[in-house]
CSV table of C-alpha atoms in Angstrom, one decimal:
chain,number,residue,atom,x,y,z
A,1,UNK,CA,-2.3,47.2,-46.1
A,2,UNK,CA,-5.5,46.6,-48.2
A,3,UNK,CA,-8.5,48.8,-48.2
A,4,UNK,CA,-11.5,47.1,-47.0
A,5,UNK,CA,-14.6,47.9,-48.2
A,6,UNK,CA,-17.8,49.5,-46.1
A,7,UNK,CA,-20.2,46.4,-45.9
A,8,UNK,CA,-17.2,44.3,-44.1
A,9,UNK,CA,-17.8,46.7,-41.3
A,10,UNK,CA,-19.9,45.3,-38.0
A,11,UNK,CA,-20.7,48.6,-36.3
A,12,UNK,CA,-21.5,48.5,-32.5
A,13,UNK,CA,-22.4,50.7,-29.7
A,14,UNK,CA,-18.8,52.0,-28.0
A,15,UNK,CA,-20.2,51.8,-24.5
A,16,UNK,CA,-20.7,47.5,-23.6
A,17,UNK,CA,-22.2,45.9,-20.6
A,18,UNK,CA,-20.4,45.7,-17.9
A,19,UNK,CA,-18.7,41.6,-17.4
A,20,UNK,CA,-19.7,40.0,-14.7
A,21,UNK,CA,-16.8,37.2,-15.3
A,22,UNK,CA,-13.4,38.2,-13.3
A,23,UNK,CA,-10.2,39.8,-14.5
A,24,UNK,CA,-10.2,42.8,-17.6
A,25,UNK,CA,-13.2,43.5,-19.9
A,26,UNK,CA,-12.4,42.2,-23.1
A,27,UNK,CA,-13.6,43.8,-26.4
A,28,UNK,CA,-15.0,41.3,-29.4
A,29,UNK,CA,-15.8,42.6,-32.7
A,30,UNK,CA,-16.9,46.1,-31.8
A,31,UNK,CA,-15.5,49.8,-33.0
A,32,UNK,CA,-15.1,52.7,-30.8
A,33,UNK,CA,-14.0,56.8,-31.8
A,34,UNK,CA,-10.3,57.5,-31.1
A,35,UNK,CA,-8.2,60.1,-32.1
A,36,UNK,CA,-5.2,59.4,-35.1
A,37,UNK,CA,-3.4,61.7,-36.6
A,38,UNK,CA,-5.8,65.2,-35.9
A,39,UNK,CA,-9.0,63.6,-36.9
A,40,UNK,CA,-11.7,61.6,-35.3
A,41,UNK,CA,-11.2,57.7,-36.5
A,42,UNK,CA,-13.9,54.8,-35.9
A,43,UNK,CA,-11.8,51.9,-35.2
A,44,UNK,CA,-12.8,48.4,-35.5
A,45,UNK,CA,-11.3,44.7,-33.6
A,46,UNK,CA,-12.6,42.1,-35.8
A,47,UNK,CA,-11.4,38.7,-35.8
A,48,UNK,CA,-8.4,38.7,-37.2
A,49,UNK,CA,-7.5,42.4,-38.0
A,50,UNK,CA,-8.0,45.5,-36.3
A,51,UNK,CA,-9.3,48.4,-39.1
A,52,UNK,CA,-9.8,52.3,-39.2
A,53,UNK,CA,-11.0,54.8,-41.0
A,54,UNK,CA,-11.7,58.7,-40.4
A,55,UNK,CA,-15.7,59.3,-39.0
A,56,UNK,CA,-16.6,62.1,-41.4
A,57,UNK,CA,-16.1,62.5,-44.9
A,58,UNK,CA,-14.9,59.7,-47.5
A,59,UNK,CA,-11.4,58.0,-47.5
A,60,UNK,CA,-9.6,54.2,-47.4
A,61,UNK,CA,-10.3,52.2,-44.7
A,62,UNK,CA,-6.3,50.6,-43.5
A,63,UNK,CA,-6.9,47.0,-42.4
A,64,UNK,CA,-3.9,46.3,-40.2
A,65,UNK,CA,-3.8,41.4,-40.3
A,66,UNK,CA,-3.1,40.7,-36.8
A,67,UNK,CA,-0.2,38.4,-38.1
A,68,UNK,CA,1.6,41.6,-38.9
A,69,UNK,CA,1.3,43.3,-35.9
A,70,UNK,CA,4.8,42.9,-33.6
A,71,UNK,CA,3.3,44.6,-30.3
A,72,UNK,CA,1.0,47.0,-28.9
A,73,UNK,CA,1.7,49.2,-25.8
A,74,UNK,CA,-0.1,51.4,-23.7
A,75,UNK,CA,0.9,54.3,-21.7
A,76,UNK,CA,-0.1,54.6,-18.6
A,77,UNK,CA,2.9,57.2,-17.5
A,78,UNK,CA,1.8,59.6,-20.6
A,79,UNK,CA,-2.0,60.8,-20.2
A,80,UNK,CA,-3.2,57.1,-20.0
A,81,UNK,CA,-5.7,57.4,-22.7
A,82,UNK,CA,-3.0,56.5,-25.8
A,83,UNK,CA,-1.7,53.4,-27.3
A,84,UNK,CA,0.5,52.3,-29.8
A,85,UNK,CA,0.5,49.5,-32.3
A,86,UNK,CA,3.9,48.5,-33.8
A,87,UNK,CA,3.3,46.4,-36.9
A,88,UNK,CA,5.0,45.9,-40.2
A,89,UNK,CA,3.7,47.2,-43.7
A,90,UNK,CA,4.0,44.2,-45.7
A,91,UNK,CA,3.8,44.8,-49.3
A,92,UNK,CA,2.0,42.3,-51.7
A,93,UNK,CA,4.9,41.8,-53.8
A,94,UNK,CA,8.8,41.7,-53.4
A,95,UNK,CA,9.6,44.6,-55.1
A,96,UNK,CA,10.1,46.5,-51.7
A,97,UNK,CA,10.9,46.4,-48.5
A,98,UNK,CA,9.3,45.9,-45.3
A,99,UNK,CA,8.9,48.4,-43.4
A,100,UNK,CA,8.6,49.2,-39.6
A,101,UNK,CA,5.8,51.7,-38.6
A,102,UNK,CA,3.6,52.2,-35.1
A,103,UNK,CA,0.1,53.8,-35.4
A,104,UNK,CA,-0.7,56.1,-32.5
A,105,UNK,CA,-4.6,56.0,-31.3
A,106,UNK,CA,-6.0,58.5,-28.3
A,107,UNK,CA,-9.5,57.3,-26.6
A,108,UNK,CA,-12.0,60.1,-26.7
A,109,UNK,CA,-13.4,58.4,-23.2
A,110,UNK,CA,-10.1,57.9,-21.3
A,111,UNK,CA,-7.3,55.5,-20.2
A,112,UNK,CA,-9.6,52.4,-19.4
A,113,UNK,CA,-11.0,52.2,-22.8
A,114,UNK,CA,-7.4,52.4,-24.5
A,115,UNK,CA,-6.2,49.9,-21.9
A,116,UNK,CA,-8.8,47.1,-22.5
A,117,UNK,CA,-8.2,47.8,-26.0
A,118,UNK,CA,-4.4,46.8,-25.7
A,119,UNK,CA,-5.6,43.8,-23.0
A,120,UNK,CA,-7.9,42.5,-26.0
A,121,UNK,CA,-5.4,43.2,-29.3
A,122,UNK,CA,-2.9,41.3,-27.2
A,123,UNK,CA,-5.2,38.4,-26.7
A,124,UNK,CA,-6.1,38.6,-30.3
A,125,UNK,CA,-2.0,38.5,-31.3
A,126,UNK,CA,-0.3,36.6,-28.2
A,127,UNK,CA,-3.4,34.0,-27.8
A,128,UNK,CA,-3.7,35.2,-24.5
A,129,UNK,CA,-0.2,35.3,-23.7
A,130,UNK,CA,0.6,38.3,-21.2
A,131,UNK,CA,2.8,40.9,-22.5
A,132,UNK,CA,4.9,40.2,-19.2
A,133,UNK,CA,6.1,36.9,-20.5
A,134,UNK,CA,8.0,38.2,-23.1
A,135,UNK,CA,9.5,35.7,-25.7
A,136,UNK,CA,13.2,34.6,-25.0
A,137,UNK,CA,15.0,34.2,-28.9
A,138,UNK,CA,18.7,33.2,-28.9
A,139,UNK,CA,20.1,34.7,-32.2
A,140,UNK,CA,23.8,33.4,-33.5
A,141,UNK,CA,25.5,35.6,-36.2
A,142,UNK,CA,27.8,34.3,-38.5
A,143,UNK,CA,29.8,36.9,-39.5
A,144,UNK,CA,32.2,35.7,-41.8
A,145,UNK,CA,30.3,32.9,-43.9
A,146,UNK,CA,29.0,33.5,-47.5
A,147,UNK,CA,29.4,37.5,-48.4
A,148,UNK,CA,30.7,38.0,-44.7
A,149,UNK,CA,27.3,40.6,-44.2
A,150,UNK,CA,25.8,38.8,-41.1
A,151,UNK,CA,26.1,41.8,-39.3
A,152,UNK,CA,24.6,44.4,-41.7
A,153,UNK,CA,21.6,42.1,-42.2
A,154,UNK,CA,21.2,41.5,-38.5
A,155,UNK,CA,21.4,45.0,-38.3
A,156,UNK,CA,18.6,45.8,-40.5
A,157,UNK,CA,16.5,43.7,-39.0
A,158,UNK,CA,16.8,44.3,-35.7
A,159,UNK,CA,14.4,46.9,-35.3
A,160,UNK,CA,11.8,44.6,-35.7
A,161,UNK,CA,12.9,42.3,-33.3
A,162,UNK,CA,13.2,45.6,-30.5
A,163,UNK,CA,9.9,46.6,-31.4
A,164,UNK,CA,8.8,42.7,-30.3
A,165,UNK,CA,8.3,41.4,-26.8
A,166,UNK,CA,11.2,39.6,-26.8
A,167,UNK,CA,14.3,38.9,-24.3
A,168,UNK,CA,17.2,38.7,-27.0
A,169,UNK,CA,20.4,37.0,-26.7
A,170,UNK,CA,22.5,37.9,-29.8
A,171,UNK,CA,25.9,35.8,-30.3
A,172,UNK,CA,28.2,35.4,-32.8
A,173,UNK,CA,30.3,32.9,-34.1
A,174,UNK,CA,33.6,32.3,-33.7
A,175,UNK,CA,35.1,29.0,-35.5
A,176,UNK,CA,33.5,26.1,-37.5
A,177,UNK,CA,31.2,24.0,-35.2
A,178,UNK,CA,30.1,26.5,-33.1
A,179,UNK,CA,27.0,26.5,-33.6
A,180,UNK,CA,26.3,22.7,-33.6
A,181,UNK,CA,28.2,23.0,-29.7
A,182,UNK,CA,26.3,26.0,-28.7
A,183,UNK,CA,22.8,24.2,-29.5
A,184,UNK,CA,24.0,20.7,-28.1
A,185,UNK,CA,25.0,22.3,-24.7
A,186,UNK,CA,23.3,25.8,-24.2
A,187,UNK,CA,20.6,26.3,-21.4
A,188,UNK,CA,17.2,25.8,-23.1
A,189,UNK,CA,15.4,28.1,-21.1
A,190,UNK,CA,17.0,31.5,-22.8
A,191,UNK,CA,15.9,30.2,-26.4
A,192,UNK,CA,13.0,28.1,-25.5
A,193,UNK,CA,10.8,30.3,-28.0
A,194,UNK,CA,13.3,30.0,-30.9
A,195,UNK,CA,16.6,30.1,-31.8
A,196,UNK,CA,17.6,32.1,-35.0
A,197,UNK,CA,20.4,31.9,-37.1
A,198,UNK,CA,21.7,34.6,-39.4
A,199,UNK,CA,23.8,32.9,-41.6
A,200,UNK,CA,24.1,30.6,-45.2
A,201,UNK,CA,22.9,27.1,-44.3
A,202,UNK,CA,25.7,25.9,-42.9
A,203,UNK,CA,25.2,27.1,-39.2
A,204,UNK,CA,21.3,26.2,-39.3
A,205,UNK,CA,22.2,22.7,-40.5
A,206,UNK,CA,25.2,23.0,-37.9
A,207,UNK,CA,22.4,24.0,-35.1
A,208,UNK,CA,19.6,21.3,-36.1
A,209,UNK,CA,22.4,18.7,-35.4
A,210,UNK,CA,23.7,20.3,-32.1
A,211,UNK,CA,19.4,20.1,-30.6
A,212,UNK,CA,19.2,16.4,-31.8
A,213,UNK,CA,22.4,15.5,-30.0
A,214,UNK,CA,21.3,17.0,-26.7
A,215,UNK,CA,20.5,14.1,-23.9
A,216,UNK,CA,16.8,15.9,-24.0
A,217,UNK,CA,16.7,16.4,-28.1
A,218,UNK,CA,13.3,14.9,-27.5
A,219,UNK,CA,11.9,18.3,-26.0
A,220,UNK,CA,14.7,20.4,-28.0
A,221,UNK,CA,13.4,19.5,-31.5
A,222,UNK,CA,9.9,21.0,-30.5
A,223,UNK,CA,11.8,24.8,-30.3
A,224,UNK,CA,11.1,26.9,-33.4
A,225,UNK,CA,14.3,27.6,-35.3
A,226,UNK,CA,14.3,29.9,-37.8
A,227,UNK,CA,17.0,31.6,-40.5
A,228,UNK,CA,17.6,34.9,-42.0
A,229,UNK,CA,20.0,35.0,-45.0
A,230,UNK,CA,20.0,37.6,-48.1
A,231,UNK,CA,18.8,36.4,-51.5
A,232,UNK,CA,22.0,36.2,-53.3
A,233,UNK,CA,20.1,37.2,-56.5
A,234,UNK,CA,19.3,40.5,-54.9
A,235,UNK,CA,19.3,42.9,-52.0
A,236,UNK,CA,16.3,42.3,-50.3
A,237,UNK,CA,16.5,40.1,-46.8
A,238,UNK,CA,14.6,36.9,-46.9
A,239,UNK,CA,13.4,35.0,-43.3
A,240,UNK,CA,12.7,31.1,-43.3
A,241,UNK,CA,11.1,29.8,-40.3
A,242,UNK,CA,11.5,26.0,-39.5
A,243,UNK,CA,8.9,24.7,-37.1
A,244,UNK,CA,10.1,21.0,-36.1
């Protein structure tokens, strides 16, 4: 998260005209006061990021990329005026690790301000999308190819993927060719948003073969497959995504 300076800042008026179009207000570009951690925090949705900073007295501004943000959820059953963003602290190097936070934001107005702010960070992030159509990802585990750790380093990541909006299916492997089977004869519809292997490249090369042998490989080469192995020169995971 990098700071970002004072004259990036588009300050605006919290309160906003009321829409005559139908369906949820939406909110472009403007700040409003919510509460984070104890202190009063003017927060900003720009175009591409959402930013903060405290209202009185001098400190960083945190600009959160909305590329790196995995969900936001609001709270209606709680007092109704607090949402949470789940995002991922990227660092700018790869001498550390990822790391899963949420950031916690209370409306000094009340629950309809926080809750067109989630509508509008989830049209910023989903394009649109409605947080009711979650994604459906088919991951398949290899647990006994290369070091034999495709469980440990599906376990490490999995706490991003449950802090997505995602209906998961998690499989693992069980001979040589199952994965090429599995994508040649698997219903579509439960990894129609991708289909993720954790594994060396054998099972992804075994999977890319399995969707072009399918009688509709025409529409099953357009889903998103992706791979998470470890770099065998170090600890760290790494994540590949293969768009076809």
């Amino acid at each position: 998260i990098k700071p970002l300076s004072s004259e990036h800042w588009i300050f605006m008026e919290s309160s906003r005209a009321p829409d005559s179009s139908p369906g949820p207000r939406r909110l472009l570009n403007v700040s409003s006061l919510f509460a984070f951690k104890g202190n009063n925090y003017l927060v900003q949705l720009g175009s591409d990021s959402i930013s903060w900073r405290r209202q009185a007295g001098s400190g960083r501004t945190y600009c959160l990329p909305f590329a790196h943000v995995l969900d936001v959820r609001w709270y209606p059953s709680r007092d109704g005026a607090s949402f949470e963003v789940f995002y991922c602290d990227v660092p700018e190097d790869d001498t550390s690790d990822v790391v899963l936070k949420t950031a916690s934001f209370k409306s000094l107005i009340g629950p309809e301000e926080s809750q067109n702010w989630v509508e509008s960070i989830r049209e910023k992030v989903f394009g649109g999308k409605s947080v009711d159509n979650r994604r459906n990802i088919t991951v398949l585990i290899n647990p006994f190819g290369g070091t034999g750790s495709g469980r440990s380093i599906w376990q490490s990541v999995l706490p991003i993927f449950k802090a997505s909006p995602i209906n998961l299916t998690v499989m693992e492997t069980t001979a040589a060719g199952f994965g090429e089977h599995f994508a040649r004869t698997a219903d579509l519809n439960k990894m129609r948003d991708g289909l993720v292997t954790v594994s060396g490249d054998g099972l992804l090369n075994e999977v890319v073969n399995g969707l072009l042998k399918r009688p509709d490989w025409d529409f099953a080469r357009r889903i998103s497959v992706g791979v998470i192995v470890r770099n065998s020169m170090s600890s760290s995971i790494n994540v590949a995504i293969c768009f076809s």
